[in-house]
PDB file of C-alpha atoms in Angstrom:
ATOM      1  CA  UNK A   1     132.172-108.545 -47.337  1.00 70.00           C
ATOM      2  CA  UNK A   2     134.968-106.138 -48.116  1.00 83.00           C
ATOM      3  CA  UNK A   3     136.313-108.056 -52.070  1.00 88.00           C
ATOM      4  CA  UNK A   4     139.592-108.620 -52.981  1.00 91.00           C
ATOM      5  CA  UNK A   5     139.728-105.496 -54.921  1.00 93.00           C
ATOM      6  CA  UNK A   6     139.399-103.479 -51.372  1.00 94.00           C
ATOM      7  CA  UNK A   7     141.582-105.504 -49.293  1.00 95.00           C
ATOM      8  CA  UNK A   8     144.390-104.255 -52.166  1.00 95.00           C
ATOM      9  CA  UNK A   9     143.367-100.978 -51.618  1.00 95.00           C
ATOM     10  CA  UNK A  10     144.120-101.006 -47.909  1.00 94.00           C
ATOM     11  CA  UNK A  11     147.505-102.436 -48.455  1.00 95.00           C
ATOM     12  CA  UNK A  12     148.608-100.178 -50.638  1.00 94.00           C
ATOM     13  CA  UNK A  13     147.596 -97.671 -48.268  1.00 94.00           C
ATOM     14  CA  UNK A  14     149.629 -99.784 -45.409  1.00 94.00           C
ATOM     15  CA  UNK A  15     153.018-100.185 -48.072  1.00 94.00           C
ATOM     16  CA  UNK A  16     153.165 -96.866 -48.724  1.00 91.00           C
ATOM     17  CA  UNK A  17     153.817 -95.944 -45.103  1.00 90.00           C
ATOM     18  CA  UNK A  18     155.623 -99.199 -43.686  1.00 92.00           C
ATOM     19  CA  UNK A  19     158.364 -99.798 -46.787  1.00 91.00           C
ATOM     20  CA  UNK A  20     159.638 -96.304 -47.092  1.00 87.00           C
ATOM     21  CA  UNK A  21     162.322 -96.224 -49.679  1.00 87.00           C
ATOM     22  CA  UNK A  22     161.742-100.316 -50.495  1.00 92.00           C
ATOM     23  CA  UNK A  23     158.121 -99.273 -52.042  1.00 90.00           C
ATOM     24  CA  UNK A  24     158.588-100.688 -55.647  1.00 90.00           C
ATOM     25  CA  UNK A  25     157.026-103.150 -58.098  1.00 91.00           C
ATOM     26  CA  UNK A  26     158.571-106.723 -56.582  1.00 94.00           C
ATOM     27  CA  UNK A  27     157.446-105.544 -53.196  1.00 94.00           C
ATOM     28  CA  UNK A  28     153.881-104.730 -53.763  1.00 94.00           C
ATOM     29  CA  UNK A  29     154.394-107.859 -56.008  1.00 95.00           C
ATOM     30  CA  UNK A  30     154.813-109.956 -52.764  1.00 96.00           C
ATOM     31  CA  UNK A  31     152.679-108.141 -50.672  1.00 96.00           C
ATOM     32  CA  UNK A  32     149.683-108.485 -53.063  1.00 95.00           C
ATOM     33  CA  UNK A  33     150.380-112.359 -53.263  1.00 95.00           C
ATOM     34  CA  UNK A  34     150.335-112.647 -49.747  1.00 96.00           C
ATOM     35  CA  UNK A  35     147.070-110.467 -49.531  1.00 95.00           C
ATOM     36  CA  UNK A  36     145.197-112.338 -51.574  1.00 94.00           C
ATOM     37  CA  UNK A  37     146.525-115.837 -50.209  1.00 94.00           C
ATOM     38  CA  UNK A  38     144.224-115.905 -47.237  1.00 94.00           C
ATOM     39  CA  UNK A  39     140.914-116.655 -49.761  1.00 93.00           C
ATOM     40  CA  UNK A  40     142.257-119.788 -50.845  1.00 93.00           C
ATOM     41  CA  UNK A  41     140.497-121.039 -47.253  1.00 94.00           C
ATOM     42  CA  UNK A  42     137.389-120.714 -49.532  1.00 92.00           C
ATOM     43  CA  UNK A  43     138.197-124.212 -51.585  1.00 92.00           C
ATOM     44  CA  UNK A  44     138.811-125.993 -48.307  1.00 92.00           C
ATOM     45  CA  UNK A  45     135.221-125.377 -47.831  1.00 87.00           C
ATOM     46  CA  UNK A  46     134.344-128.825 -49.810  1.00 85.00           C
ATOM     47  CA  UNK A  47     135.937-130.768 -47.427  1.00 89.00           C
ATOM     48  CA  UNK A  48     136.029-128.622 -43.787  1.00 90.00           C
ATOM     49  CA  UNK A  49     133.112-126.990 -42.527  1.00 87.00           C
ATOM     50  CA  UNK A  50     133.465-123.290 -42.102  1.00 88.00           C
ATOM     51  CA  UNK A  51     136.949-123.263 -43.367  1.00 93.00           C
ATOM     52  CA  UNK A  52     136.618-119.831 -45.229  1.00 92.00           C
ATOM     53  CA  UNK A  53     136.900-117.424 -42.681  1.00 93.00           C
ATOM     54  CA  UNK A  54     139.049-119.697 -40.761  1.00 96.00           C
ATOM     55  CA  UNK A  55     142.168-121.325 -42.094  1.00 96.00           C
ATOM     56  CA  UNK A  56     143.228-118.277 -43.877  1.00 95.00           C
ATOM     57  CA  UNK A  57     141.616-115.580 -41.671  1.00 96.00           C
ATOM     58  CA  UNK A  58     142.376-115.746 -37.854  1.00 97.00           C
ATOM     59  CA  UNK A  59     145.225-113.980 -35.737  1.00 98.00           C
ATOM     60  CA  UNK A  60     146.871-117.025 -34.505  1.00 98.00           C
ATOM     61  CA  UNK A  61     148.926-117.949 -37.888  1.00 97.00           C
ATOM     62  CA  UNK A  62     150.068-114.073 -38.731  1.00 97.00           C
ATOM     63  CA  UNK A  63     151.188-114.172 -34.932  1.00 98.00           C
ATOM     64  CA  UNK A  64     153.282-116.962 -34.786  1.00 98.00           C
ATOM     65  CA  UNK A  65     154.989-116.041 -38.289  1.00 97.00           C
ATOM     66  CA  UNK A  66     155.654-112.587 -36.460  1.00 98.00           C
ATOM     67  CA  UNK A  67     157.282-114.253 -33.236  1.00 98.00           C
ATOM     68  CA  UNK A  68     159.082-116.493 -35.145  1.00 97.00           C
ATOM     69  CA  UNK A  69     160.464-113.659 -37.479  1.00 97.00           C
ATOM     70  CA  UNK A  70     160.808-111.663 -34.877  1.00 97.00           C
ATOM     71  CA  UNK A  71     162.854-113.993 -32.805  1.00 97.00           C
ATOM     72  CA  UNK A  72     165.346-115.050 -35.789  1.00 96.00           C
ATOM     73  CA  UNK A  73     166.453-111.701 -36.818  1.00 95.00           C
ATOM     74  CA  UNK A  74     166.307-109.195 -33.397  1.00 94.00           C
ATOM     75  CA  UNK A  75     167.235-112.089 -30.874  1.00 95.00           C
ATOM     76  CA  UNK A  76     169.340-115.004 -32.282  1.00 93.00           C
ATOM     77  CA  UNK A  77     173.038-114.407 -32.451  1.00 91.00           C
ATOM     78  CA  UNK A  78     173.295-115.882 -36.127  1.00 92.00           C
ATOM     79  CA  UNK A  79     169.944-114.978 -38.464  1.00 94.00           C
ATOM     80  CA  UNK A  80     168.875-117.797 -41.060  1.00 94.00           C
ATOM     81  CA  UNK A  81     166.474-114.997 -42.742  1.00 94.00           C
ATOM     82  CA  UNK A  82     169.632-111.948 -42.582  1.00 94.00           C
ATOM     83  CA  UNK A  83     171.829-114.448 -44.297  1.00 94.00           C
ATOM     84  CA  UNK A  84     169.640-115.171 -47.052  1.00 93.00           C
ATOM     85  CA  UNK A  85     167.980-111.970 -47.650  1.00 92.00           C
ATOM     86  CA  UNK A  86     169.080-108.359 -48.120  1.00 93.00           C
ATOM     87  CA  UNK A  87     167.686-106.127 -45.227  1.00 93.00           C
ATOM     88  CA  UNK A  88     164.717-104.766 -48.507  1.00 93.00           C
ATOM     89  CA  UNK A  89     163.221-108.244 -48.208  1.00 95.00           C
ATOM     90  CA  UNK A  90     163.446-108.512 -44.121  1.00 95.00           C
ATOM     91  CA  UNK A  91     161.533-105.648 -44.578  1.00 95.00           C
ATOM     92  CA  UNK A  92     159.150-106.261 -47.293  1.00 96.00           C
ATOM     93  CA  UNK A  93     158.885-109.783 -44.758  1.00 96.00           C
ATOM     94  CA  UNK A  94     157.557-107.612 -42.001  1.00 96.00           C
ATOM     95  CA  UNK A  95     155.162-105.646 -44.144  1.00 96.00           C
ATOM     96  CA  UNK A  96     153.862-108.974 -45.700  1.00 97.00           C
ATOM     97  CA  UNK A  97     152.558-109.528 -41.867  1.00 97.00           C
ATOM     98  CA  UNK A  98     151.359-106.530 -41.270  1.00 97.00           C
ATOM     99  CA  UNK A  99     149.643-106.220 -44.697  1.00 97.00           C
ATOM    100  CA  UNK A 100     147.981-109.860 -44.029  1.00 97.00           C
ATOM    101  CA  UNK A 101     146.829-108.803 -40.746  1.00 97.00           C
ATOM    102  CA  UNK A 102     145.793-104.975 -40.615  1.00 96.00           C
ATOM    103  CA  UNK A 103     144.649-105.296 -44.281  1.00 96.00           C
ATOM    104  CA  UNK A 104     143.061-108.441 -44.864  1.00 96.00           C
ATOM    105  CA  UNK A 105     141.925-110.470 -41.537  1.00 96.00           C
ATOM    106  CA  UNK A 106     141.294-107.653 -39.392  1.00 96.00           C
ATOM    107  CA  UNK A 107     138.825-105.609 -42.486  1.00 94.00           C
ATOM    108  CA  UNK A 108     137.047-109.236 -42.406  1.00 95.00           C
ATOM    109  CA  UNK A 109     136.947-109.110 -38.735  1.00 95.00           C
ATOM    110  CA  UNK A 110     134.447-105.961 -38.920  1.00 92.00           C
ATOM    111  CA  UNK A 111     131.673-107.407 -41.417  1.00 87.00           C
ATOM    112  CA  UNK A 112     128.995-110.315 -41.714  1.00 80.00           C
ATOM    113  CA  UNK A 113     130.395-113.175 -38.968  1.00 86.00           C
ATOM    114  CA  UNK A 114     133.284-112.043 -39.023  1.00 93.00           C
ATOM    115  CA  UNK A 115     136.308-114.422 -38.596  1.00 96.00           C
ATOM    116  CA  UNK A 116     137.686-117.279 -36.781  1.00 96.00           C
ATOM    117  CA  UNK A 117     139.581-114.963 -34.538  1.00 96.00           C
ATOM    118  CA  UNK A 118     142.019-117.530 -32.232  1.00 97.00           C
ATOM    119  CA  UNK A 119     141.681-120.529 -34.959  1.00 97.00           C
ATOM    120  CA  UNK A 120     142.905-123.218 -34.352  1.00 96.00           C
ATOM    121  CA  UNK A 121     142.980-122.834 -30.540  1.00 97.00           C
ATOM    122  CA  UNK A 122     139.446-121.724 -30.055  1.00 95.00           C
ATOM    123  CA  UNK A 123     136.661-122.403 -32.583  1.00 96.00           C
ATOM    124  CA  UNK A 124     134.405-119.117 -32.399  1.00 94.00           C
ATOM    125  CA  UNK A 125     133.712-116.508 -34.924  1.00 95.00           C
ATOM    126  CA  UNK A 126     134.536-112.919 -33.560  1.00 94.00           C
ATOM    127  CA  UNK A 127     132.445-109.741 -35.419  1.00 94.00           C
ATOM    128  CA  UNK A 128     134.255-106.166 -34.352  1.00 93.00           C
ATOM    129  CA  UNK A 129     130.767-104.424 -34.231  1.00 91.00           C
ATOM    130  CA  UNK A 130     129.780-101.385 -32.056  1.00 90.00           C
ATOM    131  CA  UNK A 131     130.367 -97.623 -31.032  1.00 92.00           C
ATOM    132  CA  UNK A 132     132.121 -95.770 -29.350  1.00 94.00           C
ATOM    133  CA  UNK A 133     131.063 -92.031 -27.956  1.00 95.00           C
ATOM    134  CA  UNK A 134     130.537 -89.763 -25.295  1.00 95.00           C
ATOM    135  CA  UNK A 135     126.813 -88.483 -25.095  1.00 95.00           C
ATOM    136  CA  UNK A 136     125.107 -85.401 -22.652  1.00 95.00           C
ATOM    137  CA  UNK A 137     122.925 -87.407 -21.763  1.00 94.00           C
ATOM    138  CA  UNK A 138     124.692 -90.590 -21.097  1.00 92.00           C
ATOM    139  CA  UNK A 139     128.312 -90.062 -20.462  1.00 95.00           C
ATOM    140  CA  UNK A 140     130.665 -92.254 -22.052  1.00 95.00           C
ATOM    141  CA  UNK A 141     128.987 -95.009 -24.348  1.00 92.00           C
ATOM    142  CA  UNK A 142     130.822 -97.895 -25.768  1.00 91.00           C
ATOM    143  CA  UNK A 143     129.216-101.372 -27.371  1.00 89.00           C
ATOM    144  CA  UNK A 144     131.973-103.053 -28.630  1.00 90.00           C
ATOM    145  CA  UNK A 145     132.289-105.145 -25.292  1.00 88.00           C
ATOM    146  CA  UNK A 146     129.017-105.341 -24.189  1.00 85.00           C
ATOM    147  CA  UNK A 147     129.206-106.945 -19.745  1.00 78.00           C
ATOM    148  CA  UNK A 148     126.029-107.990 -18.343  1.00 78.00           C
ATOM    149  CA  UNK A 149     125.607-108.440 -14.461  1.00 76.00           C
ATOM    150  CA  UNK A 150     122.776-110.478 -13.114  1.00 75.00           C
ATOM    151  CA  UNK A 151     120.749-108.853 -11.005  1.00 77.00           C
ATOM    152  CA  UNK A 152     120.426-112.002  -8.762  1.00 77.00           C
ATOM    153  CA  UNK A 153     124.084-113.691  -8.261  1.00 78.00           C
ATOM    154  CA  UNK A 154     125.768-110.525  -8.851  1.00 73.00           C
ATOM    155  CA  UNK A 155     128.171-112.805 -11.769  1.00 79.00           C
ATOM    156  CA  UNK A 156     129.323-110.925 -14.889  1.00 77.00           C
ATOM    157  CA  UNK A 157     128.873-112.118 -18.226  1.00 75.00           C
ATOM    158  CA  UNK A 158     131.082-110.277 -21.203  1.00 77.00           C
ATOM    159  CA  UNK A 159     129.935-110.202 -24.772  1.00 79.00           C
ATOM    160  CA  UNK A 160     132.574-108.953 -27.315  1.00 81.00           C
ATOM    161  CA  UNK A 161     131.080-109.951 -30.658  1.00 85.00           C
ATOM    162  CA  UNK A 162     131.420-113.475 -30.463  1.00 86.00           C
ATOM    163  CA  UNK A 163     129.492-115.883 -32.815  1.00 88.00           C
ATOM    164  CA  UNK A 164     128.914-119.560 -33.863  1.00 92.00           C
ATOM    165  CA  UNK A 165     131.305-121.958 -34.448  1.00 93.00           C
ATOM    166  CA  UNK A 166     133.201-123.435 -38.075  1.00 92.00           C
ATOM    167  CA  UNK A 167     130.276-126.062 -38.206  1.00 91.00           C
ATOM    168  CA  UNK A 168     127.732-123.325 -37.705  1.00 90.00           C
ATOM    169  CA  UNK A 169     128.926-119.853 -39.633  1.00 91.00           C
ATOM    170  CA  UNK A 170     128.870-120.166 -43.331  1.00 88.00           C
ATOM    171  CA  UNK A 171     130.303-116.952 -44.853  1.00 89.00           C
ATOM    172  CA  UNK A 172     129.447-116.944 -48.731  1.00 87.00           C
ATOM    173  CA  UNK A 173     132.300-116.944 -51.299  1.00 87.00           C
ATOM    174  CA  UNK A 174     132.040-117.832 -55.277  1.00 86.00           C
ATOM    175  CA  UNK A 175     133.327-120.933 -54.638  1.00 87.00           C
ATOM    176  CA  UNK A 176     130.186-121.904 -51.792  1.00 86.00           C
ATOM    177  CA  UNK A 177     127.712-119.006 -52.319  1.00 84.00           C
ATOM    178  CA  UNK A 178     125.156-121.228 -50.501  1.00 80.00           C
ATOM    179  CA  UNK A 179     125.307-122.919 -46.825  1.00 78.00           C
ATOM    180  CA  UNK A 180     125.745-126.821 -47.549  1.00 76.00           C
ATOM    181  CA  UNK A 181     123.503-127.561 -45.399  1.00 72.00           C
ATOM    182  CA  UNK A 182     120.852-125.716 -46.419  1.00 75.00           C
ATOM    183  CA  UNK A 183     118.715-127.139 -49.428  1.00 73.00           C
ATOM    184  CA  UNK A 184     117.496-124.285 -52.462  1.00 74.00           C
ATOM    185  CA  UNK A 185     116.298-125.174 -55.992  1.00 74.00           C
ATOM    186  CA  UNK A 186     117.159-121.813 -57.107  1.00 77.00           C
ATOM    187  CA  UNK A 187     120.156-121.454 -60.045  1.00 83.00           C
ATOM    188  CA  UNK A 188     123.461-120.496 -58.306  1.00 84.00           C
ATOM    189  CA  UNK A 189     124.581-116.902 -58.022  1.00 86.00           C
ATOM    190  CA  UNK A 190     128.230-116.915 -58.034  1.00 87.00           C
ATOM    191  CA  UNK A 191     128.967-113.261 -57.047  1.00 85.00           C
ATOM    192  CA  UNK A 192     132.450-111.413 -57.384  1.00 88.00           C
ATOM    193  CA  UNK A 193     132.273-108.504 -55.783  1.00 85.00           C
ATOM    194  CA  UNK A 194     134.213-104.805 -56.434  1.00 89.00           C
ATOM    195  CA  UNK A 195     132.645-102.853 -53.801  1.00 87.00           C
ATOM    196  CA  UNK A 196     129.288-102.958 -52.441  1.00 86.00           C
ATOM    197  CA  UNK A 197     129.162 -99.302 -50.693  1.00 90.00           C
ATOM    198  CA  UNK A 198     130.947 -96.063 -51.541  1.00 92.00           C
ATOM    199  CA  UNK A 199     133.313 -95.857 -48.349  1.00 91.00           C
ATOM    200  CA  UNK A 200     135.338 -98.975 -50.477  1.00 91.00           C
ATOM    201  CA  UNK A 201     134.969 -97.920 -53.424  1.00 93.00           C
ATOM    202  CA  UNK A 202     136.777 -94.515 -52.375  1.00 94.00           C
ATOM    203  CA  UNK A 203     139.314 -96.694 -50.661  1.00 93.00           C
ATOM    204  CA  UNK A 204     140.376 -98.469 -53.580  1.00 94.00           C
ATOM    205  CA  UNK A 205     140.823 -95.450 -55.243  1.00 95.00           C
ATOM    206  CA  UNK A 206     143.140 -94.133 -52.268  1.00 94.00           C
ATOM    207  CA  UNK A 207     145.205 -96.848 -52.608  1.00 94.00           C
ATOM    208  CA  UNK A 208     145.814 -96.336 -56.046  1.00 94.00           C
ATOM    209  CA  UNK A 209     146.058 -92.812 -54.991  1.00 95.00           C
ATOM    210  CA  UNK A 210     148.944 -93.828 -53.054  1.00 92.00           C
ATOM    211  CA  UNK A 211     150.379 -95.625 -55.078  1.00 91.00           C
ATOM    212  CA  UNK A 212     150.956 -92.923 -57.785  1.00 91.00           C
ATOM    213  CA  UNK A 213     151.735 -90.382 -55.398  1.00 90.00           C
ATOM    214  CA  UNK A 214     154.761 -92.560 -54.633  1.00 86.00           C
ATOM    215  CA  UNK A 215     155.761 -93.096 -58.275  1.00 84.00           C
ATOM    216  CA  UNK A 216     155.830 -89.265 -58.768  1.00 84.00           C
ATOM    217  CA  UNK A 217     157.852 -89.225 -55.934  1.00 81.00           C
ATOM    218  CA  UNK A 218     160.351 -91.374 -57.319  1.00 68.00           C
ATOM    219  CA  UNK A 219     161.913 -92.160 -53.838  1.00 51.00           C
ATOM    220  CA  UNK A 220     162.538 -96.041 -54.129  1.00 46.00           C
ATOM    221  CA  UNK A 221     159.955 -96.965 -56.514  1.00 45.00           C
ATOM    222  CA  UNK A 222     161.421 -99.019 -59.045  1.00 48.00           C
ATOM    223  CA  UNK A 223     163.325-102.126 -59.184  1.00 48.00           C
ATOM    224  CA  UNK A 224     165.709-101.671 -56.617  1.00 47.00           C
ATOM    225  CA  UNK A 225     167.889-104.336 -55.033  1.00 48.00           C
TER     226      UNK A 225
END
């Protein structure tokens, strides 16, 4: 699974572009908190089934925080969030969603089990695995969504990378490297990972790319009100 270290990477990559002249230190302080929040699901794991890869890593949480966010400062007459924050930390607000989403739950969403996608209102791990291309030979080829018609009664059956359940999926973590459920004498391997291929490791070093491209720059990194 993509580590912490990677996920950072990423939203670096996403600050740079979304904050614009509020890119500085507090910012990517915040955003960086709020990246890394999400794997705190991993010590709920003792006492919920499956809760890594759930609690903290689904689309239904991020969504509602965007509505809600959304609704107080572009549609209510009188903001609470405007009058207690300077329009920087609206923004940096927005980009804390966005970061959380596009650079944490949805790089999750394409490895192992994937995540609990529509947790808490649906229970099902969703993997974003598949291809997409256009072949000579075959025409246009996609196996992302994968429908199925039976021959017989005609009906349709659509498979887009769904999975097992929260009492089923166990994704390891260092704090539960090992199903519960499942019985092994062996010591305990309690792994903390960088990056396991070169395509992340390159990413991290994008992001910090980034991020001293922007420093050069000087255009709103610093400490800013």
């Amino acid at each position: 699974m993509p580590s912490t270290v990677v996920h950072a990477g990423f939203a670096l990559l996403l600050a740079a572009g979304l904050l614009g002249a509020y890119y500085d230190r507090r910012a990517l302080a915040v955003l960086l908190v709020v990246l890394v929040l999400p794997e705190a699901d991993s010590f709920l794991g003792v006492v919920m089934a499956g809760a890594h890869r759930t609690v903290g890593h689904n689309f239904v949480l991020p969504a509602v925080a965007a509505l809600g966010l959304y609704y107080d400062t572009r549609v209510r007459e009188r903001s609470v969030v405007r009058e207690r924050l300077s329009p920087r930390w609206v923004a940096v607000a927005w980009g804390a969603v966005f970061v959380h989403v596009f650079a944490h739950v949805a790089l999750d969403w394409t490895h192992l089990d994937g995540v609990n996608a529509f947790w808490p209102l649906r229970d099902r791990f969703f993997q974003l695995n598949g291809e997409v291309l256009y072949s000579t030979a075959d025409g246009f080829v996609q196996t992302f969504v994968d429908v199925r018609v039976d021959p017989e009664t005609g009906s349709r059956t659509v498979d887009a990378g769904a999975g097992g359940t929260s009492e089923s999926v166990h994704v390891s973590n260092p704090v539960q490297p090992r199903d519960p459920d499942v019985d092994v004498e062996e010591p305990v391997d309690r792994r903390f990972p960088v990056a396991s291929s070169g395509w992340r490791l390159y990413l991290v070093g994008l992001g910090l790319f980034a991020l001293g491209a922007r420093r050069l720059q000087g255009d709103g990194v610093g400490d800013g009100e």
